[in-house]
Amino acid sequence: LVDPLYGVSDFKHHIGMAPEYLIYTPPANVIPARMKVGDMHYSTSHLFRFNYDGTLKDEGSFYDTTFFETVVAVTVPAVTFEKCLKFVVTRDDVFSDIVINVVLTEWIAHGIGKLKSSARVTIYNPGGEEPFIAGADEELRKAVVKGKRYP
């Protein structure tokens, strides 16, 4: 949810293609509307899983830290955009049986949205096994901006 007064909030997250989803209580204000370069924002929410059978399960809490790192030019396969916002969001999901740490870096262009993102996920098991680490990167490949196609 993007709101000009409150910024970017997350209130529901679908789990893959399943009909199950997570509900954030209260909705997580991930990127406040009036952040400036160098600002840091903290948010915490509780997670509930809405199951396909209509039941709710308490999943635990998460803690977000959003850092507005810089304004920068970003080149993606579609085009180069000037004055893009670079945010780094660190999220720790604390569940009863695992802890998930996500570091998400996103570059956002005004009037376009997300141009590029880089994510690193680390899953810790309190049982002592080695952590599971995964990463993913995405870039805007094509775009239509004010009627103009890129590339």
CSV table of N, CA and C in Angstrom, one decimal:
chain,number,residue,atom,x,y,z
A,1,LEU,N,0.8,-1.2,0.0
A,1,LEU,CA,0.0,0.0,0.0
A,1,LEU,C,0.9,1.2,0.0
A,2,VAL,N,0.7,2.1,-1.0
A,2,VAL,CA,1.5,3.4,-1.0
A,2,VAL,C,0.5,4.5,-0.8
A,3,ASP,N,0.8,5.4,0.2
A,3,ASP,CA,0.0,6.5,0.6
A,3,ASP,C,0.8,7.7,0.7
A,4,PRO,N,0.4,8.9,0.1
A,4,PRO,CA,1.2,10.1,0.1
A,4,PRO,C,1.5,10.6,1.5
A,5,LEU,N,0.6,10.3,2.5
A,5,LEU,CA,0.8,10.8,3.9
A,5,LEU,C,1.6,9.9,4.7
A,6,TYR,N,1.4,8.6,4.5
A,6,TYR,CA,2.1,7.6,5.4
A,6,TYR,C,3.2,6.9,4.8
A,7,GLY,N,3.3,6.9,3.5
A,7,GLY,CA,4.4,6.2,2.8
A,7,GLY,C,4.0,4.8,2.3
A,8,VAL,N,5.0,3.9,2.3
A,8,VAL,CA,4.8,2.5,1.9
A,8,VAL,C,4.5,1.6,3.1
A,9,SER,N,3.4,1.0,3.1
A,9,SER,CA,3.0,0.1,4.2
A,9,SER,C,2.8,-1.3,3.7
A,10,ASP,N,3.0,-2.3,4.5
A,10,ASP,CA,2.8,-3.7,4.2
A,10,ASP,C,1.8,-4.2,5.2
A,11,PHE,N,0.6,-4.7,4.7
A,11,PHE,CA,-0.4,-5.3,5.7
A,11,PHE,C,-0.7,-6.7,5.4
A,12,LYS,N,-0.4,-7.2,4.2
A,12,LYS,CA,-0.7,-8.6,3.9
A,12,LYS,C,0.3,-9.1,2.9
A,13,HIS,N,0.7,-10.4,3.1
A,13,HIS,CA,1.8,-11.0,2.3
A,13,HIS,C,1.3,-12.4,1.9
A,14,HIS,N,1.2,-12.6,0.6
A,14,HIS,CA,0.8,-14.0,0.1
A,14,HIS,C,2.0,-14.9,0.2
A,15,ILE,N,1.7,-16.2,0.5
A,15,ILE,CA,2.8,-17.2,0.6
A,15,ILE,C,2.8,-18.0,-0.7
A,16,GLY,N,3.7,-17.6,-1.6
A,16,GLY,CA,3.8,-18.3,-2.8
A,16,GLY,C,2.5,-18.2,-3.6
A,17,MET,N,2.1,-19.3,-4.2
A,17,MET,CA,0.8,-19.4,-4.9
A,17,MET,C,-0.3,-19.9,-4.1
A,18,ALA,N,0.0,-20.2,-2.8
A,18,ALA,CA,-1.0,-20.8,-1.9
A,18,ALA,C,-2.1,-19.7,-1.6
A,19,PRO,N,-3.3,-20.2,-1.2
A,19,PRO,CA,-4.3,-19.2,-0.7
A,19,PRO,C,-4.0,-18.7,0.7
A,20,GLU,N,-3.0,-19.2,1.3
A,20,GLU,CA,-2.6,-18.7,2.6
A,20,GLU,C,-1.9,-17.4,2.5
A,21,TYR,N,-2.0,-16.5,3.5
A,21,TYR,CA,-1.2,-15.3,3.6
A,21,TYR,C,-1.0,-14.9,5.0
A,22,LEU,N,0.0,-14.0,5.1
A,22,LEU,CA,0.3,-13.4,6.4
A,22,LEU,C,-0.3,-12.0,6.6
A,23,ILE,N,-0.8,-11.8,7.8
A,23,ILE,CA,-1.4,-10.5,8.1
A,23,ILE,C,-0.5,-9.8,9.1
A,24,TYR,N,-0.1,-8.5,8.9
A,24,TYR,CA,0.7,-7.8,9.8
A,24,TYR,C,-0.1,-6.9,10.7
A,25,THR,N,0.0,-7.0,12.0
A,25,THR,CA,-0.8,-6.3,12.9
A,25,THR,C,0.2,-5.5,13.9
A,26,PRO,N,0.2,-4.2,13.9
A,26,PRO,CA,-0.4,-3.3,12.9
A,26,PRO,C,0.3,-3.4,11.6
A,27,PRO,N,-0.3,-2.8,10.5
A,27,PRO,CA,0.4,-2.8,9.2
A,27,PRO,C,1.8,-2.1,9.4
A,28,ALA,N,2.8,-2.7,8.7
A,28,ALA,CA,4.2,-2.3,8.9
A,28,ALA,C,4.4,-1.0,8.0
A,29,ASN,N,4.8,0.1,8.5
A,29,ASN,CA,5.1,1.3,7.7
A,29,ASN,C,6.6,1.1,7.3
A,30,VAL,N,6.8,0.5,6.2
A,30,VAL,CA,8.2,0.2,5.7
A,30,VAL,C,9.0,1.4,5.3
A,31,ILE,N,8.4,2.3,4.5
A,31,ILE,CA,9.1,3.5,4.1
A,31,ILE,C,8.2,4.7,4.4
A,32,PRO,N,8.4,5.4,5.5
A,32,PRO,CA,7.6,6.6,5.7
A,32,PRO,C,7.7,7.6,4.6
A,33,ALA,N,6.6,8.4,4.5
A,33,ALA,CA,6.5,9.3,3.3
A,33,ALA,C,7.5,10.5,3.4
A,34,ARG,N,7.9,10.9,4.5
A,34,ARG,CA,8.8,12.1,4.6
A,34,ARG,C,10.2,11.8,5.0
A,35,MET,N,10.8,10.7,4.6
A,35,MET,CA,12.1,10.4,4.9
A,35,MET,C,13.1,11.2,4.1
A,36,LYS,N,14.2,11.6,4.7
A,36,LYS,CA,15.3,12.3,4.0
A,36,LYS,C,16.5,11.4,4.0
A,37,VAL,N,17.5,11.7,3.1
A,37,VAL,CA,18.7,10.9,3.0
A,37,VAL,C,19.4,10.9,4.4
A,38,GLY,N,19.8,9.7,4.8
A,38,GLY,CA,20.4,9.6,6.1
A,38,GLY,C,19.4,9.2,7.2
A,39,ASP,N,18.1,9.3,7.0
A,39,ASP,CA,17.1,8.9,8.0
A,39,ASP,C,17.0,7.4,8.1
A,40,MET,N,16.7,7.0,9.4
A,40,MET,CA,16.5,5.6,9.7
A,40,MET,C,15.1,5.5,10.4
A,41,HIS,N,14.3,4.5,10.0
A,41,HIS,CA,13.0,4.3,10.6
A,41,HIS,C,12.9,2.9,11.1
A,42,TYR,N,12.3,2.7,12.3
A,42,TYR,CA,12.1,1.4,12.9
A,42,TYR,C,10.6,1.1,13.0
A,43,SER,N,10.3,-0.2,12.8
A,43,SER,CA,8.9,-0.6,12.8
A,43,SER,C,8.9,-2.0,13.3
A,44,THR,N,7.8,-2.3,14.0
A,44,THR,CA,7.6,-3.7,14.5
A,44,THR,C,6.1,-4.1,14.3
A,45,SER,N,5.9,-5.3,14.0
A,45,SER,CA,4.5,-5.9,13.9
A,45,SER,C,4.5,-7.3,14.3
A,46,HIS,N,3.3,-7.8,14.5
A,46,HIS,CA,3.0,-9.2,14.8
A,46,HIS,C,2.4,-9.8,13.6
A,47,LEU,N,2.8,-11.1,13.3
A,47,LEU,CA,2.4,-11.8,12.2
A,47,LEU,C,1.3,-12.9,12.5
A,48,PHE,N,0.3,-12.9,11.7
A,48,PHE,CA,-0.7,-14.0,11.9
A,48,PHE,C,-0.8,-14.6,10.5
A,49,ARG,N,-0.9,-16.0,10.4
A,49,ARG,CA,-1.1,-16.7,9.2
A,49,ARG,C,-2.5,-17.0,9.0
A,50,PHE,N,-3.1,-16.5,7.9
A,50,PHE,CA,-4.5,-16.9,7.6
A,50,PHE,C,-4.4,-18.1,6.7
A,51,ASN,N,-4.9,-19.2,7.2
A,51,ASN,CA,-4.8,-20.5,6.5
A,51,ASN,C,-6.0,-20.7,5.5
A,52,TYR,N,-5.8,-21.6,4.6
A,52,TYR,CA,-6.8,-21.8,3.6
A,52,TYR,C,-8.1,-22.3,4.2
A,53,ASP,N,-8.1,-22.9,5.4
A,53,ASP,CA,-9.4,-23.3,6.0
A,53,ASP,C,-10.0,-22.3,6.8
A,54,GLY,N,-9.5,-21.0,6.8
A,54,GLY,CA,-10.1,-19.9,7.5
A,54,GLY,C,-9.6,-19.7,8.9
A,55,THR,N,-8.7,-20.6,9.4
A,55,THR,CA,-8.1,-20.4,10.8
A,55,THR,C,-6.9,-19.5,10.7
A,56,LEU,N,-6.7,-18.9,11.9
A,56,LEU,CA,-5.5,-18.0,12.1
A,56,LEU,C,-4.5,-18.7,13.0
A,57,LYS,N,-3.2,-18.5,12.6
A,57,LYS,CA,-2.1,-19.0,13.5
A,57,LYS,C,-1.2,-17.9,13.8
A,58,ASP,N,-0.8,-17.8,15.1
A,58,ASP,CA,0.1,-16.8,15.5
A,58,ASP,C,1.5,-17.2,15.1
A,59,GLU,N,2.2,-16.4,14.3
A,59,GLU,CA,3.5,-16.8,13.7
A,59,GLU,C,4.6,-16.1,14.4
A,60,GLY,N,4.4,-15.0,15.2
A,60,GLY,CA,5.5,-14.4,15.8
A,60,GLY,C,5.6,-12.9,15.5
A,61,SER,N,6.7,-12.3,15.7
A,61,SER,CA,6.9,-10.8,15.5
A,61,SER,C,8.0,-10.6,14.4
A,62,PHE,N,8.0,-9.4,13.9
A,62,PHE,CA,9.1,-9.0,13.0
A,62,PHE,C,9.5,-7.6,13.3
A,63,TYR,N,10.7,-7.2,13.0
A,63,TYR,CA,11.3,-5.9,13.3
A,63,TYR,C,12.0,-5.4,12.1
A,64,ASP,N,11.6,-4.2,11.6
A,64,ASP,CA,12.2,-3.6,10.4
A,64,ASP,C,13.0,-2.4,10.8
A,65,THR,N,14.1,-2.2,10.0
A,65,THR,CA,14.9,-1.0,10.1
A,65,THR,C,15.0,-0.6,8.6
A,66,THR,N,14.6,0.6,8.3
A,66,THR,CA,14.7,1.2,6.9
A,66,THR,C,15.7,2.3,7.0
A,67,PHE,N,16.7,2.3,6.1
A,67,PHE,CA,17.7,3.3,6.0
A,67,PHE,C,17.6,4.0,4.6
A,68,PHE,N,17.4,5.3,4.5
A,68,PHE,CA,17.3,6.0,3.3
A,68,PHE,C,18.8,6.4,3.0
A,69,GLU,N,19.5,5.6,2.2
A,69,GLU,CA,20.9,5.7,2.0
A,69,GLU,C,21.3,6.9,1.1
A,70,THR,N,20.7,7.1,-0.1
A,70,THR,CA,21.2,8.1,-1.0
A,70,THR,C,20.2,8.3,-2.1
A,71,VAL,N,20.5,9.4,-2.9
A,71,VAL,CA,19.8,9.6,-4.2
A,71,VAL,C,20.8,9.5,-5.2
A,72,VAL,N,20.6,8.6,-6.3
A,72,VAL,CA,21.6,8.2,-7.2
A,72,VAL,C,21.0,7.9,-8.6
A,73,ALA,N,21.8,8.0,-9.6
A,73,ALA,CA,21.4,7.6,-11.0
A,73,ALA,C,21.5,6.0,-11.0
A,74,VAL,N,20.5,5.4,-11.6
A,74,VAL,CA,20.5,3.9,-11.7
A,74,VAL,C,20.3,3.5,-13.1
A,75,THR,N,21.2,2.6,-13.6
A,75,THR,CA,21.1,2.1,-14.9
A,75,THR,C,20.6,0.6,-14.8
A,76,VAL,N,19.5,0.4,-15.5
A,76,VAL,CA,18.9,-1.0,-15.6
A,76,VAL,C,18.8,-1.3,-17.1
A,77,PRO,N,18.5,-2.5,-17.5
A,77,PRO,CA,18.4,-2.8,-18.9
A,77,PRO,C,17.4,-1.9,-19.7
A,78,ALA,N,16.4,-1.4,-19.0
A,78,ALA,CA,15.4,-0.6,-19.7
A,78,ALA,C,16.0,0.8,-20.0
A,79,VAL,N,16.7,1.4,-19.1
A,79,VAL,CA,17.1,2.8,-19.3
A,79,VAL,C,17.9,3.3,-18.1
A,80,THR,N,18.5,4.5,-18.1
A,80,THR,CA,19.1,5.1,-16.9
A,80,THR,C,18.1,6.1,-16.4
A,81,PHE,N,17.9,6.1,-15.1
A,81,PHE,CA,17.0,7.0,-14.4
A,81,PHE,C,17.9,7.8,-13.5
A,82,GLU,N,17.6,9.1,-13.4
A,82,GLU,CA,18.4,10.0,-12.5
A,82,GLU,C,17.5,10.2,-11.2
A,83,LYS,N,18.2,10.6,-10.2
A,83,LYS,CA,17.6,10.9,-8.9
A,83,LYS,C,16.7,9.8,-8.3
A,84,CYS,N,17.2,8.6,-8.3
A,84,CYS,CA,16.5,7.5,-7.7
A,84,CYS,C,16.8,7.4,-6.2
A,85,LEU,N,15.9,6.9,-5.5
A,85,LEU,CA,16.0,6.7,-4.1
A,85,LEU,C,16.5,5.3,-3.8
A,86,LYS,N,17.5,5.2,-2.9
A,86,LYS,CA,18.1,3.9,-2.5
A,86,LYS,C,17.8,3.7,-1.1
A,87,PHE,N,17.0,2.6,-0.8
A,87,PHE,CA,16.7,2.3,0.5
A,87,PHE,C,17.3,0.9,0.9
A,88,VAL,N,17.6,0.7,2.1
A,88,VAL,CA,18.1,-0.6,2.6
A,88,VAL,C,17.1,-0.9,3.8
A,89,VAL,N,16.4,-2.0,3.6
A,89,VAL,CA,15.4,-2.5,4.6
A,89,VAL,C,16.0,-3.8,5.2
A,90,THR,N,16.2,-3.8,6.5
A,90,THR,CA,16.6,-5.0,7.2
A,90,THR,C,15.4,-5.5,8.1
A,91,ARG,N,15.0,-6.7,7.9
A,91,ARG,CA,13.9,-7.3,8.6
A,91,ARG,C,14.3,-8.6,9.3
A,92,ASP,N,14.0,-8.6,10.6
A,92,ASP,CA,14.2,-9.8,11.4
A,92,ASP,C,12.8,-10.4,11.8
A,93,ASP,N,12.5,-11.6,11.2
A,93,ASP,CA,11.2,-12.3,11.6
A,93,ASP,C,11.6,-13.3,12.7
A,94,VAL,N,11.0,-13.2,13.9
A,94,VAL,CA,11.3,-14.0,15.0
A,94,VAL,C,10.1,-14.9,15.2
A,95,PHE,N,10.2,-16.2,14.8
A,95,PHE,CA,9.2,-17.2,15.0
A,95,PHE,C,9.6,-18.1,16.1
A,96,SER,N,8.7,-19.0,16.5
A,96,SER,CA,9.0,-19.9,17.6
A,96,SER,C,10.1,-20.9,17.3
A,97,ASP,N,10.2,-21.3,16.0
A,97,ASP,CA,11.2,-22.3,15.7
A,97,ASP,C,12.4,-21.9,14.8
A,98,ILE,N,12.3,-20.6,14.2
A,98,ILE,CA,13.3,-20.1,13.4
A,98,ILE,C,13.4,-18.6,13.5
A,99,VAL,N,14.5,-18.0,13.0
A,99,VAL,CA,14.7,-16.6,12.9
A,99,VAL,C,15.1,-16.3,11.5
A,100,ILE,N,14.4,-15.4,10.8
A,100,ILE,CA,14.7,-15.1,9.4
A,100,ILE,C,15.2,-13.7,9.3
A,101,ASN,N,16.4,-13.5,8.8
A,101,ASN,CA,16.9,-12.1,8.6
A,101,ASN,C,16.9,-11.8,7.1
A,102,VAL,N,16.3,-10.7,6.7
A,102,VAL,CA,16.3,-10.3,5.3
A,102,VAL,C,16.9,-8.9,5.2
A,103,VAL,N,17.9,-8.8,4.2
A,103,VAL,CA,18.4,-7.5,3.9
A,103,VAL,C,18.0,-7.2,2.5
A,104,LEU,N,17.2,-6.2,2.3
A,104,LEU,CA,16.7,-5.8,1.0
A,104,LEU,C,17.1,-4.4,0.6
A,105,THR,N,17.8,-4.3,-0.5
A,105,THR,CA,18.2,-3.0,-1.1
A,105,THR,C,17.3,-2.7,-2.3
A,106,GLU,N,16.7,-1.6,-2.3
A,106,GLU,CA,15.8,-1.2,-3.4
A,106,GLU,C,16.1,0.2,-3.9
A,107,TRP,N,16.1,0.3,-5.3
A,107,TRP,CA,16.3,1.6,-5.9
A,107,TRP,C,14.9,1.9,-6.6
A,108,ILE,N,14.4,3.1,-6.2
A,108,ILE,CA,13.0,3.5,-6.6
A,108,ILE,C,13.1,4.8,-7.4
A,109,ALA,N,12.4,4.9,-8.5
A,109,ALA,CA,12.3,6.1,-9.3
A,109,ALA,C,10.9,6.7,-9.2
A,110,HIS,N,10.9,8.0,-9.1
A,110,HIS,CA,9.7,8.8,-9.0
A,110,HIS,C,8.8,8.5,-10.2
A,111,GLY,N,7.6,8.2,-10.0
A,111,GLY,CA,6.6,8.0,-11.1
A,111,GLY,C,6.8,6.6,-11.8
A,112,ILE,N,7.8,5.8,-11.4
A,112,ILE,CA,8.0,4.5,-12.0
A,112,ILE,C,7.8,3.4,-11.0
A,113,GLY,N,8.5,3.6,-9.9
A,113,GLY,CA,8.4,2.5,-8.8
A,113,GLY,C,9.8,1.9,-8.7
A,114,LYS,N,9.8,0.6,-8.3
A,114,LYS,CA,11.0,-0.1,-8.1
A,114,LYS,C,11.7,-0.4,-9.4
A,115,LEU,N,13.0,0.0,-9.5
A,115,LEU,CA,13.8,-0.2,-10.7
A,115,LEU,C,14.7,-1.5,-10.5
A,116,LYS,N,15.1,-1.7,-9.3
A,116,LYS,CA,16.1,-2.7,-9.1
A,116,LYS,C,16.0,-3.1,-7.6
A,117,SER,N,16.3,-4.4,-7.3
A,117,SER,CA,16.3,-4.8,-5.9
A,117,SER,C,17.3,-5.9,-5.8
A,118,SER,N,17.9,-6.0,-4.6
A,118,SER,CA,18.8,-7.1,-4.2
A,118,SER,C,18.5,-7.5,-2.8
A,119,ALA,N,18.2,-8.8,-2.7
A,119,ALA,CA,17.8,-9.4,-1.4
A,119,ALA,C,18.8,-10.5,-1.0
A,120,ARG,N,19.0,-10.5,0.3
A,120,ARG,CA,19.8,-11.6,0.9
A,120,ARG,C,19.0,-12.1,2.1
A,121,VAL,N,18.7,-13.4,2.2
A,121,VAL,CA,17.9,-14.0,3.2
A,121,VAL,C,18.8,-15.0,4.0
A,122,THR,N,18.8,-14.9,5.3
A,122,THR,CA,19.5,-15.9,6.1
A,122,THR,C,18.5,-16.5,7.1
A,123,ILE,N,18.4,-17.8,7.2
A,123,ILE,CA,17.4,-18.4,8.1
A,123,ILE,C,18.2,-19.2,9.1
A,124,TYR,N,18.0,-18.8,10.4
A,124,TYR,CA,18.7,-19.4,11.5
A,124,TYR,C,17.7,-20.4,12.2
A,125,ASN,N,18.3,-21.5,12.6
A,125,ASN,CA,17.5,-22.5,13.4
A,125,ASN,C,18.1,-22.6,14.7
A,126,PRO,N,17.3,-22.3,15.8
A,126,PRO,CA,17.9,-22.4,17.1
A,126,PRO,C,18.4,-23.8,17.5
A,127,GLY,N,18.1,-24.8,16.7
A,127,GLY,CA,18.6,-26.1,17.0
A,127,GLY,C,20.1,-26.3,16.7
A,128,GLY,N,20.8,-25.3,16.2
A,128,GLY,CA,22.2,-25.3,16.0
A,128,GLY,C,22.7,-25.6,14.6
A,129,GLU,N,21.8,-26.0,13.7
A,129,GLU,CA,22.3,-26.3,12.3
A,129,GLU,C,22.9,-25.0,11.7
A,130,GLU,N,23.6,-25.2,10.6
A,130,GLU,CA,24.2,-24.1,9.8
A,130,GLU,C,23.1,-23.3,9.3
A,131,PRO,N,23.2,-21.9,9.2
A,131,PRO,CA,22.1,-21.1,8.6
A,131,PRO,C,22.0,-21.4,7.1
A,132,PHE,N,20.8,-21.2,6.6
A,132,PHE,CA,20.5,-21.3,5.2
A,132,PHE,C,20.6,-19.9,4.6
A,133,ILE,N,21.3,-19.7,3.6
A,133,ILE,CA,21.5,-18.3,3.0
A,133,ILE,C,21.1,-18.4,1.5
A,134,ALA,N,20.3,-17.4,1.1
A,134,ALA,CA,19.9,-17.3,-0.3
A,134,ALA,C,19.9,-15.8,-0.7
A,135,GLY,N,20.0,-15.6,-2.0
A,135,GLY,CA,19.9,-14.2,-2.5
A,135,GLY,C,19.2,-14.2,-3.8
A,136,ALA,N,18.7,-13.0,-4.1
A,136,ALA,CA,18.0,-12.8,-5.4
A,136,ALA,C,18.2,-11.3,-5.8
A,137,ASP,N,18.3,-11.1,-7.1
A,137,ASP,CA,18.4,-9.7,-7.7
A,137,ASP,C,17.4,-9.6,-8.8
A,138,GLU,N,16.8,-8.4,-8.9
A,138,GLU,CA,15.8,-8.1,-10.0
A,138,GLU,C,16.1,-6.7,-10.6
A,139,GLU,N,15.8,-6.6,-11.9
A,139,GLU,CA,16.0,-5.3,-12.5
A,139,GLU,C,14.9,-5.1,-13.5
A,140,LEU,N,14.5,-3.8,-13.7
A,140,LEU,CA,13.5,-3.5,-14.6
A,140,LEU,C,14.0,-3.7,-16.0
A,141,ARG,N,13.4,-4.5,-16.8
A,141,ARG,CA,13.9,-4.8,-18.2
A,141,ARG,C,13.2,-4.0,-19.3
A,142,LYS,N,11.9,-3.7,-19.1
A,142,LYS,CA,11.2,-2.9,-20.0
A,142,LYS,C,10.3,-1.9,-19.3
A,143,ALA,N,10.0,-0.8,-19.9
A,143,ALA,CA,9.1,0.2,-19.2
A,143,ALA,C,8.4,1.1,-20.2
A,144,VAL,N,7.2,1.6,-19.8
A,144,VAL,CA,6.6,2.6,-20.6
A,144,VAL,C,6.4,3.8,-19.6
A,145,VAL,N,7.1,4.9,-19.9
A,145,VAL,CA,7.0,6.1,-19.0
A,145,VAL,C,6.5,7.2,-19.8
A,146,LYS,N,5.3,7.7,-19.4
A,146,LYS,CA,4.7,8.9,-20.0
A,146,LYS,C,4.5,8.6,-21.5
A,147,GLY,N,4.1,7.4,-21.9
A,147,GLY,CA,3.9,7.0,-23.3
A,147,GLY,C,5.1,6.6,-24.0
A,148,LYS,N,6.3,6.7,-23.5
A,148,LYS,CA,7.5,6.4,-24.2
A,148,LYS,C,8.0,5.0,-23.7
A,149,ARG,N,8.3,4.1,-24.7
A,149,ARG,CA,8.8,2.7,-24.4
A,149,ARG,C,10.3,2.7,-24.2
A,150,TYR,N,10.7,1.9,-23.2
A,150,TYR,CA,12.1,1.6,-22.9
A,150,TYR,C,12.3,0.1,-22.9
A,151,PRO,N,13.3,-0.5,-23.3
A,151,PRO,CA,14.1,0.0,-24.5
A,151,PRO,C,13.3,-0.2,-25.8
